[in-house]
XYZ file of C-alpha atoms in Angstrom:
652
model
C -42.490 -2.364 -4.864
C -44.783 -4.693 -2.945
C -42.068 -7.304 -2.363
C -41.466 -9.177 0.874
C -37.831 -9.971 0.072
C -35.135 -7.365 -0.663
C -33.619 -9.651 -3.268
C -36.872 -9.564 -5.243
C -36.677 -5.772 -5.720
C -35.693 -4.286 -9.083
C -32.250 -3.272 -7.813
C -31.189 -6.706 -6.654
C -32.866 -8.480 -9.552
C -30.800 -6.356 -11.969
C -27.563 -7.179 -10.124
C -28.449 -10.871 -9.857
C -29.226 -10.963 -13.594
C -25.860 -9.323 -14.335
C -24.145 -11.956 -12.171
C -26.018 -14.757 -13.934
C -25.191 -13.350 -17.385
C -21.494 -12.969 -16.517
C -21.148 -16.511 -15.150
C -23.677 -18.366 -17.289
C -25.214 -19.818 -14.117
C -28.985 -19.581 -13.589
C -30.060 -17.178 -10.810
C -32.288 -19.793 -9.187
C -31.490 -23.274 -7.952
C -28.536 -24.363 -5.840
C -26.479 -21.250 -6.692
C -29.204 -18.797 -5.684
C -27.391 -17.793 -2.483
C -24.110 -17.096 -4.289
C -25.788 -14.683 -6.721
C -27.466 -12.896 -3.816
C -24.229 -12.599 -1.814
C -22.446 -11.155 -4.851
C -25.208 -8.603 -5.467
C -25.379 -7.484 -1.839
C -21.615 -7.331 -1.289
C -20.991 -5.548 -4.598
C -23.352 -2.798 -3.492
C -21.783 -2.481 -0.029
C -18.190 -2.543 -1.278
C -18.867 0.047 -3.976
C -20.261 2.597 -1.517
C -17.343 2.050 0.863
C -14.793 2.549 -1.938
C -16.663 5.650 -3.141
C -16.209 7.045 0.385
C -12.442 6.780 -0.034
C -11.757 3.528 1.821
C -9.411 1.037 0.134
C -8.831 -2.623 1.051
C -6.163 -3.186 3.705
C -5.435 -5.373 6.704
C -6.735 -3.030 9.387
C -9.713 -0.878 10.316
C -12.293 0.000 7.679
C -10.006 -1.296 4.961
C -10.091 -4.773 6.501
C -13.887 -4.729 6.732
C -13.993 -3.789 3.037
C -11.520 -6.534 2.124
C -13.622 -9.165 3.910
C -16.794 -8.005 2.139
C -15.062 -8.065 -1.244
C -13.417 -11.419 -0.712
C -16.613 -13.119 0.410
C -18.281 -11.975 -2.817
C -15.263 -13.154 -4.791
C -15.372 -16.545 -3.069
C -18.977 -16.950 -4.202
C -17.903 -15.963 -7.706
C -15.541 -18.930 -7.590
C -18.410 -21.170 -6.469
C -20.246 -20.050 -9.612
C -17.313 -21.288 -11.695
C -15.578 -17.968 -12.372
C -11.890 -18.521 -13.161
C -11.095 -14.857 -13.809
C -11.974 -11.635 -11.949
C -15.763 -11.299 -12.062
C -17.135 -8.778 -9.567
C -15.719 -5.665 -11.265
C -17.662 -6.554 -14.432
C -20.925 -6.007 -12.534
C -20.192 -2.378 -11.602
C -21.929 -0.925 -14.717
C -25.155 -2.676 -13.685
C -24.912 -1.129 -10.208
C -24.258 2.328 -11.686
C -27.299 1.999 -13.964
C -29.533 1.118 -11.029
C -28.201 3.517 -8.374
C -26.067 6.144 -10.131
C -28.820 8.736 -10.522
C -29.733 8.640 -6.842
C -26.139 8.378 -5.607
C -23.898 10.519 -7.803
C -20.803 9.540 -5.788
C -20.990 6.123 -7.458
C -20.705 7.729 -10.901
C -17.786 9.922 -9.818
C -15.925 6.959 -8.343
C -16.848 4.366 -11.001
C -13.289 4.002 -12.311
C -11.842 3.716 -8.808
C -14.476 1.138 -7.805
C -13.925 -0.935 -10.946
C -10.138 -0.983 -10.786
C -10.038 -1.559 -7.014
C -12.346 -4.569 -7.337
C -10.368 -5.970 -10.267
C -6.991 -5.588 -8.560
C -8.220 -7.054 -5.271
C -9.824 -10.030 -7.002
C -6.661 -10.719 -9.004
C -4.670 -10.807 -5.775
C -7.343 -12.755 -3.951
C -7.337 -15.487 -6.572
C -3.676 -16.193 -5.867
C -4.431 -16.409 -2.136
C -7.519 -18.524 -2.793
C -5.785 -20.970 -5.118
C -2.909 -21.477 -2.688
C -5.237 -21.716 0.325
C -7.556 -24.253 -1.305
C -4.612 -26.500 -2.175
C -3.368 -26.343 1.413
C -6.900 -26.898 2.708
C -7.354 -29.960 0.494
C -4.075 -31.363 1.793
C -5.046 -30.673 5.413
C -8.467 -32.339 5.056
C -7.485 -35.288 2.878
C -9.279 -38.306 4.271
C -11.773 -36.256 6.303
C -15.273 -37.675 6.251
C -18.585 -35.827 6.392
C -19.159 -34.408 9.855
C -15.459 -34.089 10.665
C -13.926 -30.873 11.991
C -10.752 -29.082 10.933
C -8.523 -28.435 13.987
C -8.454 -24.792 15.024
C -4.661 -24.554 14.993
C -4.607 -25.697 11.352
C -7.235 -23.101 10.402
C -5.200 -20.474 12.250
C -2.026 -21.442 10.394
C -3.860 -21.018 7.092
C -4.898 -17.541 8.244
C -1.689 -16.422 9.942
C 0.884 -17.855 7.533
C -0.934 -17.921 4.208
C -3.518 -15.130 4.576
C -6.526 -17.456 4.156
C -9.374 -16.013 6.322
C -11.404 -18.188 8.687
C -14.736 -17.402 7.025
C -13.396 -18.602 3.663
C -12.124 -21.796 5.272
C -15.603 -22.361 6.692
C -17.272 -21.607 3.341
C -14.917 -23.920 1.449
C -15.534 -26.848 3.808
C -19.287 -26.367 4.172
C -20.036 -28.144 0.881
C -18.256 -31.264 2.220
C -20.089 -30.999 5.562
C -16.802 -30.436 7.375
C -16.752 -27.967 10.239
C -13.997 -25.836 11.744
C -12.977 -25.794 15.397
C -13.529 -22.061 15.924
C -12.759 -22.330 19.640
C -9.385 -23.775 18.758
C -8.859 -21.041 16.163
C -9.664 -18.330 18.723
C -7.382 -19.989 21.265
C -4.496 -20.010 18.773
C -5.174 -16.355 18.000
C -5.227 -15.476 21.712
C -1.995 -17.400 22.287
C -0.228 -15.505 19.521
C -1.403 -12.160 20.911
C -0.350 -13.134 24.419
C 3.119 -14.046 23.148
C 3.365 -10.727 21.345
C 2.350 -8.841 24.500
C 4.802 -10.872 26.567
C 7.665 -10.124 24.209
C 6.792 -6.422 24.178
C 6.229 -6.083 27.914
C 9.643 -7.570 28.577
C 11.364 -5.016 26.382
C 12.980 -1.761 27.394
C 10.291 0.089 25.463
C 7.584 -1.223 27.772
C 9.508 -0.133 30.843
C 9.870 3.330 29.364
C 6.179 3.532 28.475
C 5.141 2.727 32.057
C 6.386 6.069 33.347
C 4.112 7.996 30.962
C 0.995 6.335 32.382
C 2.046 7.355 35.874
C 2.802 10.930 34.806
C -0.429 11.279 32.838
C -2.419 10.182 35.870
C -0.585 12.669 38.113
C -0.148 15.665 35.799
C -3.149 15.448 33.497
C -3.007 17.160 30.120
C -0.546 19.742 28.819
C -2.066 23.050 27.763
C -0.992 23.876 24.197
C -0.453 27.587 23.485
C 1.190 27.258 20.082
C -1.712 28.296 17.880
C -1.419 31.872 19.149
C 2.271 32.204 20.018
C 5.734 30.729 19.554
C 7.047 31.910 22.928
C 5.525 31.387 26.374
C 6.298 30.921 30.045
C 5.663 27.705 31.914
C 6.778 25.487 34.753
C 8.880 22.331 34.497
C 6.715 19.681 36.154
C 8.655 16.499 35.331
C 12.010 15.260 34.018
C 12.269 11.765 32.498
C 15.622 10.135 31.770
C 16.087 6.553 30.527
C 12.488 5.682 31.400
C 12.643 7.005 34.954
C 11.601 10.279 36.539
C 14.513 12.297 37.987
C 14.727 15.583 39.893
C 17.547 17.344 38.031
C 19.914 17.241 35.055
C 23.480 18.339 34.424
C 25.024 19.865 31.318
C 25.213 17.382 28.439
C 22.519 15.024 29.733
C 19.740 13.955 27.357
C 16.208 13.721 28.714
C 12.508 14.464 28.176
C 10.839 17.435 29.865
C 7.168 18.050 30.624
C 5.725 21.497 31.337
C 2.319 22.608 32.553
C 1.876 24.511 29.261
C 3.872 24.883 26.059
C 3.961 26.644 22.666
C 5.789 23.614 21.184
C 3.620 21.611 18.763
C 3.848 17.858 19.429
C 4.037 15.525 16.449
C 0.574 14.467 15.288
C -1.644 14.484 12.217
C 1.394 14.030 9.981
C 3.056 17.246 11.207
C 6.448 16.931 12.895
C 7.076 18.233 16.380
C 8.630 21.634 17.037
C 12.238 22.277 18.006
C 13.669 25.255 19.866
C 15.212 26.472 23.115
C 13.962 26.456 26.712
C 15.520 28.688 29.398
C 15.121 27.540 33.008
C 16.044 28.997 36.409
C 18.978 31.383 36.430
C 21.224 30.043 33.650
C 19.790 26.702 32.575
C 19.118 26.042 28.873
C 17.640 22.972 27.191
C 17.835 22.476 23.404
C 14.656 20.767 22.150
C 15.271 18.380 19.247
C 11.721 16.998 19.036
C 8.307 17.239 20.673
C 5.912 14.289 20.865
C 2.608 13.392 22.489
C 2.209 10.607 24.987
C -1.173 9.099 25.828
C -3.069 11.598 23.731
C -2.234 15.011 25.160
C 0.852 14.817 27.375
C 3.425 16.962 25.523
C 6.991 15.660 25.899
C 10.021 17.793 24.909
C 13.083 15.722 23.953
C 16.554 17.203 23.902
C 19.813 17.910 25.715
C 20.914 20.256 28.504
C 23.179 22.907 26.965
C 23.784 24.709 30.242
C 22.940 23.348 33.674
C 21.935 22.296 36.085
C 18.171 22.352 35.614
C 15.703 21.193 38.253
C 12.110 20.010 38.322
C 9.727 22.754 39.455
C 11.729 25.615 37.908
C 10.055 28.398 35.962
C 10.822 28.288 32.254
C 10.690 30.375 29.102
C 9.872 28.182 26.106
C 10.669 29.461 22.606
C 9.969 27.612 19.373
C 12.402 27.823 16.427
C 10.395 30.412 14.490
C 12.025 29.985 11.092
C 11.436 26.237 11.178
C 7.853 26.659 12.412
C 7.164 29.146 9.586
C 8.368 26.628 6.984
C 6.244 23.895 8.572
C 3.185 26.162 8.567
C 3.611 26.845 4.846
C 4.023 23.158 4.035
C 1.006 22.124 6.111
C -1.240 24.744 4.511
C 0.175 23.732 1.124
C -0.886 20.154 1.848
C -4.506 21.265 2.275
C -4.438 23.166 -1.026
C -2.811 20.218 -2.800
C -5.490 17.877 -1.421
C -8.326 19.972 -2.831
C -6.490 20.535 -6.126
C -6.061 16.766 -6.557
C -9.774 16.240 -5.910
C -10.631 18.790 -8.589
C -8.207 17.357 -11.153
C -8.591 13.613 -10.505
C -12.072 13.373 -8.970
C -13.773 13.439 -5.608
C -12.761 9.834 -4.935
C -9.401 11.290 -3.886
C -9.042 11.000 -0.112
C -6.060 11.505 2.154
C -4.347 8.244 3.090
C -1.450 9.714 5.003
C 0.815 12.742 5.119
C 4.142 13.947 6.437
C 4.843 17.641 6.931
C 8.169 19.044 8.106
C 10.214 22.168 7.447
C 11.863 20.773 4.297
C 8.908 19.447 2.296
C 5.468 17.893 2.370
C 4.429 14.377 1.454
C 0.806 13.515 0.733
C -0.652 10.027 0.128
C -4.054 9.775 -1.529
C -6.453 7.273 -3.045
C -6.112 7.001 -6.818
C -5.716 3.945 -9.000
C -3.126 5.000 -11.577
C -0.117 7.305 -12.006
C -0.822 10.974 -12.627
C 0.097 12.332 -16.041
C 2.382 15.322 -16.423
C -0.613 17.411 -17.446
C -2.572 16.405 -14.325
C 0.355 17.322 -12.079
C 0.684 20.706 -13.783
C -3.057 21.400 -13.453
C -3.025 20.533 -9.739
C -0.056 22.872 -9.212
C -1.780 25.671 -11.118
C -4.989 25.350 -9.083
C -3.144 25.426 -5.754
C -0.919 28.341 -6.779
C -3.929 30.343 -7.962
C -5.336 30.135 -4.420
C -1.950 31.113 -2.966
C -1.945 34.244 -5.142
C -5.344 35.260 -3.731
C -3.537 35.960 -0.437
C -6.784 35.342 1.454
C -6.708 34.924 5.261
C -6.538 31.333 6.496
C -9.405 31.054 8.956
C -9.534 28.656 11.901
C -12.757 28.062 13.841
C -13.706 25.804 16.731
C -16.886 23.838 15.981
C -18.810 20.804 17.129
C -17.650 17.848 15.047
C -21.119 17.093 13.615
C -21.638 20.746 12.738
C -18.229 20.896 11.055
C -18.824 17.852 8.864
C -22.331 19.059 8.006
C -20.833 22.374 6.855
C -18.678 20.532 4.316
C -15.404 20.152 6.219
C -13.439 17.087 5.185
C -12.715 14.605 7.967
C -10.059 11.934 7.589
C -10.905 8.245 7.869
C -9.223 6.619 10.842
C -8.756 9.894 12.730
C -10.328 10.273 16.163
C -12.018 13.595 16.877
C -13.296 15.039 20.140
C -16.628 16.791 20.535
C -15.009 20.088 19.509
C -12.727 20.325 16.484
C -10.625 22.916 14.670
C -11.880 23.696 11.169
C -9.307 25.265 8.836
C -10.626 27.136 5.771
C -8.493 28.725 3.088
C -8.922 30.402 -0.277
C -11.995 31.280 -2.292
C -13.313 28.945 -4.982
C -13.968 30.802 -8.240
C -15.720 28.109 -10.262
C -17.781 24.931 -9.981
C -20.272 24.025 -7.255
C -18.121 25.697 -4.585
C -17.839 29.049 -6.380
C -17.922 31.864 -3.834
C -17.254 29.482 -0.940
C -14.027 28.463 0.769
C -11.721 26.528 -1.551
C -10.481 24.111 1.121
C -12.202 23.241 4.415
C -10.725 20.494 6.610
C -10.733 19.347 10.202
C -7.143 19.844 11.342
C -5.239 20.290 14.577
C -1.983 21.424 12.971
C -0.377 24.852 12.710
C -0.969 26.894 9.559
C 0.102 30.039 7.745
C -1.837 33.259 8.397
C -2.690 33.913 4.746
C -2.511 31.800 1.606
C 0.109 34.202 0.261
C 2.452 33.138 3.079
C 2.727 29.740 1.359
C 4.519 31.587 -1.425
C 4.482 28.844 -4.048
C 3.903 25.104 -4.238
C 5.989 22.904 -6.519
C 5.341 19.165 -6.872
C 8.676 17.340 -7.005
C 7.493 13.771 -7.589
C 4.489 11.468 -7.939
C 4.744 7.750 -7.231
C 2.875 4.654 -6.105
C 2.805 3.579 -2.461
C 0.529 0.536 -2.567
C -2.471 -0.718 -4.492
C -4.773 2.231 -5.141
C -2.625 4.710 -3.203
C -0.413 7.371 -4.836
C 2.019 9.839 -3.272
C 3.166 13.337 -4.130
C 6.116 15.158 -2.611
C 6.254 18.929 -2.843
C 7.966 22.042 -1.521
C 6.606 25.486 -0.707
C 7.795 29.000 0.110
C 11.583 29.445 0.332
C 12.274 25.763 -0.389
C 10.248 26.029 -3.613
C 12.169 29.158 -4.625
C 15.499 27.416 -3.984
C 14.355 24.399 -5.978
C 13.365 26.504 -8.985
C 16.609 28.494 -8.775
C 18.612 25.261 -8.755
C 16.631 23.980 -11.747
C 17.283 27.213 -13.627
C 21.006 26.975 -12.871
C 21.145 23.382 -14.115
C 19.244 24.324 -17.263
C 21.721 27.104 -18.027
C 24.626 24.705 -17.471
C 23.053 22.221 -19.885
C 22.444 25.000 -22.423
C 26.105 26.037 -22.204
C 27.224 22.450 -22.789
C 24.914 22.200 -25.805
C 26.001 25.649 -27.027
C 22.444 26.908 -27.295
C 19.892 29.021 -25.416
C 17.936 27.516 -22.472
C 14.666 27.769 -24.433
C 16.214 25.785 -27.302
C 17.574 22.938 -25.147
C 14.730 20.441 -25.899
C 15.097 20.855 -29.680
C 18.886 20.652 -29.536
C 18.797 17.613 -27.260
C 16.261 15.806 -29.477
C 18.527 16.366 -32.495
C 21.545 14.983 -30.630
C 19.589 11.902 -29.528
C 18.512 11.268 -33.129
C 22.136 11.628 -34.278
C 23.281 9.203 -31.584
C 20.680 6.608 -32.575
C 21.765 6.906 -36.206
C 25.443 6.463 -35.282
C 24.611 3.476 -33.065
C 22.777 1.808 -35.951
C 25.717 2.458 -38.264
C 28.131 1.076 -35.656
C 26.082 -2.090 -35.247
C 25.979 -2.592 -39.015
C 29.739 -2.037 -39.256
C 30.432 -4.536 -36.469
C 28.224 -7.103 -38.166
C 30.090 -6.707 -41.442
C 33.492 -6.932 -39.746
C 32.394 -9.966 -37.766
C 31.419 -11.865 -40.916
C 34.535 -11.056 -42.989
C 37.106 -13.768 -42.405
C 38.229 -13.006 -38.828
C 37.443 -15.595 -36.178
C 36.809 -18.536 -38.542
C 36.600 -21.799 -36.697
C 37.673 -23.936 -39.655
C 40.625 -24.000 -42.046
C 39.008 -22.004 -44.837
C 39.230 -18.213 -44.780
C 35.467 -17.742 -44.911
C 34.931 -20.045 -41.929
C 32.741 -22.545 -43.805
C 33.610 -26.193 -43.541
C 31.875 -29.354 -44.650
C 31.029 -31.931 -42.020
C 29.773 -35.066 -43.665
C 27.169 -33.809 -46.103
C 26.468 -30.575 -44.204
C 28.139 -27.192 -44.573
C 28.771 -25.371 -41.273
C 29.701 -21.738 -40.788
C 31.108 -21.156 -37.291
C 32.382 -17.856 -35.941
C 33.418 -16.108 -32.751
C 32.592 -12.399 -32.684
C 33.374 -9.551 -30.291
C 31.551 -6.272 -29.763
C 28.183 -7.442 -31.115
C 25.224 -7.166 -28.753
C 23.496 -10.484 -27.930
C 20.247 -9.231 -29.480
C 22.064 -8.717 -32.807
C 23.470 -12.263 -33.007
C 20.169 -13.593 -34.360
C 20.331 -11.127 -37.234
C 23.897 -12.246 -38.038
C 22.792 -15.871 -38.107
C 19.866 -15.096 -40.430
C 22.216 -13.222 -42.789
C 24.734 -16.082 -42.730
C 22.015 -18.666 -43.458
C 21.113 -16.756 -46.596
C 24.824 -16.550 -47.458
C 25.518 -20.299 -47.345
C 22.176 -21.335 -48.860
C 22.044 -24.717 -47.165
C 23.737 -25.669 -43.916
C 24.224 -24.813 -40.256
C 25.373 -21.474 -38.829
C 26.788 -21.171 -35.292
C 27.933 -17.822 -33.933
C 29.367 -17.249 -30.454
C 29.302 -13.642 -29.270
C 31.757 -12.729 -26.496
C 30.873 -9.716 -24.345
C 33.242 -7.351 -22.532
C 32.655 -9.089 -19.195
C 33.773 -12.444 -20.612
C 30.335 -14.005 -20.884
C 29.162 -15.598 -24.108
C 25.971 -16.058 -26.060
C 25.442 -18.681 -28.761
C 22.946 -18.592 -31.601
C 22.570 -21.562 -33.959
C 20.588 -21.498 -37.185
C 19.625 -24.392 -39.468
C 18.419 -23.695 -43.003
C 14.863 -24.819 -43.652
C 15.844 -27.747 -45.915
C 17.774 -29.407 -43.053
C 15.387 -28.945 -40.100
C 14.008 -32.471 -40.524
C 17.506 -33.871 -39.937
C 19.088 -31.362 -37.534
C 17.601 -29.308 -34.699
C 19.053 -25.926 -33.796
C 17.911 -26.543 -30.200
C 19.990 -29.744 -29.872
C 23.012 -28.078 -31.460
C 22.892 -24.954 -29.285
C 22.603 -27.070 -26.140
C 25.755 -28.955 -27.142
C 27.625 -25.658 -27.449
C 26.181 -24.206 -24.235
C 27.813 -26.901 -22.130
C 31.279 -25.818 -23.280
C 30.796 -22.230 -22.058
C 29.322 -23.229 -18.711
C 25.708 -22.787 -19.715
C 22.775 -25.101 -19.159
C 19.966 -25.691 -21.584
C 19.029 -23.279 -24.333
C 15.923 -23.059 -26.423
C 14.180 -21.887 -29.537
C 12.863 -23.431 -32.737
C 14.282 -26.196 -34.967
C 15.601 -23.501 -37.346
C 16.882 -20.982 -34.747
C 17.920 -21.379 -31.094
C 20.054 -19.569 -28.555
C 21.835 -20.121 -25.237
C 24.353 -18.413 -22.985
C 27.082 -19.114 -20.469
C 29.643 -17.418 -18.234
C 32.835 -18.719 -19.884
C 33.481 -16.885 -23.153
C 37.093 -18.123 -23.187
C 35.776 -21.500 -24.332
C 33.948 -20.086 -27.353
C 36.031 -22.151 -29.795
C 35.315 -25.297 -27.788
C 31.606 -24.502 -28.065
C 31.859 -24.377 -31.859
C 33.757 -27.664 -31.869
C 31.082 -29.270 -29.673
C 28.437 -28.224 -32.205
C 30.585 -29.585 -35.055
C 31.048 -32.877 -33.204
C 27.290 -33.311 -32.805
C 26.847 -32.645 -36.535
C 29.493 -35.276 -37.286
C 27.682 -37.762 -35.089
C 30.585 -38.112 -32.643
């Protein structure tokens, strides 16, 4: 465009204009830099969010949070008192959406992520600025904020160093960054010291020594669930030992193993290992140490067993089969969620065991029942294809270029396993593999082996992250059978057919609501007919000076209905004061006082209800001059509360 400054290009000029329009602050002059920072950081943050990264306190998420918060800080400098940055997203989409379609697909996620983060940031900013003002009160131009104070703002109150520097720059006050870094280093050193002195550190030391001596464990579990190997090390209570007796718990390392070690969200295998002549070791878990040292945890069922012995290692096949189905089901669920909710969906965590699968993903609002059903249908359609699940070894760059999904935060070697399953029948991927992911876990042989996937729940985990829990295969069948049994039991109780349960239940709920309304009305009528009068007259109305007062104690009337009783009673007496104390089953009391409109210049319902509240152990009370309410724990003093109100009316 013939410009010598990026900020003079059409893109940035459009974003700067949007910022100026939203804040009412001219794009030139002393706030020129703030507009430019907002424009640049909005662009950067939007692309990062579109790639599936969400703000957090670590890794890429922390980088994103810092970018967003710096832009938001400059929004504050422009006078914004409410979230601002998210309002500029449409301008970015107009300028860059055609060239970068991922921005259009993720527009809702970008907008809501920015808005939520800025809302939270404003609370942090407001609190931090108050603390910063207190810490620098009396500082003159050229002074420097001590590093330990800046670190306390960061460590205790979440106020980042760069924002502290920005906030003080206008007053020409610096920050002792060396002191800040020293305080940070001291905290880390203390943390390391505390950890290194723990039993955990002593235990971890042995793994470094073993890794250096033994190298890596060869994993055979992709091709088999049973293999031979040699016991190369026994670790007990953080120390290497030569042998174990029956009943002793320990960790065993072999030169090779079919046991999958926990990683990538998939739990470790369990099973049985036979050693020597009669030795057996029951494996309760398998984990990795230092990347690829496979450690088998368990107990000696029959001993002794000795280091160096030949071994036969056998994985629990039934459990492994269930885990395979759940892991493959997770891949199908991931792709189904992307198709239903949008391509902004990215895996944020998972847990796969033999009982169920749990999958966390980026999305900014709860899924509807229809969305859950559609995701289930898509995944189950692929399961019914019964296509082979194909695993290939590829170079990582080649795999990603071919369309395989890689997970943010995961570390991959030069060569990766690419798992493909199902055949897409519609959309851009029609005729290609339905799901393609980089994955080191164990999987079913065919999609049909997954059997069925059933989503049990959908919930929120944190800002912008949702979670589904689901079951597959035999667990899904058992779940549906149990649901069917419960439905039949409900139908029997309702004396109807299972298909007619919703209609029958809706009718019963309507009947119940009608009866509850009738019961409330009946209780109101009973409460206002003579019983519980606080005065000498049967109707409970007495004259105090020149004012008529109706005071009652009532039982069995919900607190929310007391106001209605008071309004009815005010109409009944025409002119005067109404005070009703409702006593609940747990002995607590609520008071509502009403003053007819002609008396509100002389008497306040708020003053009267506060007088009564003191008698029942309450404090305060509030409302309007014509209607106020209060509560207290001591319903036994309800009559005293009415007398306290009467005394205030009498001027005592």
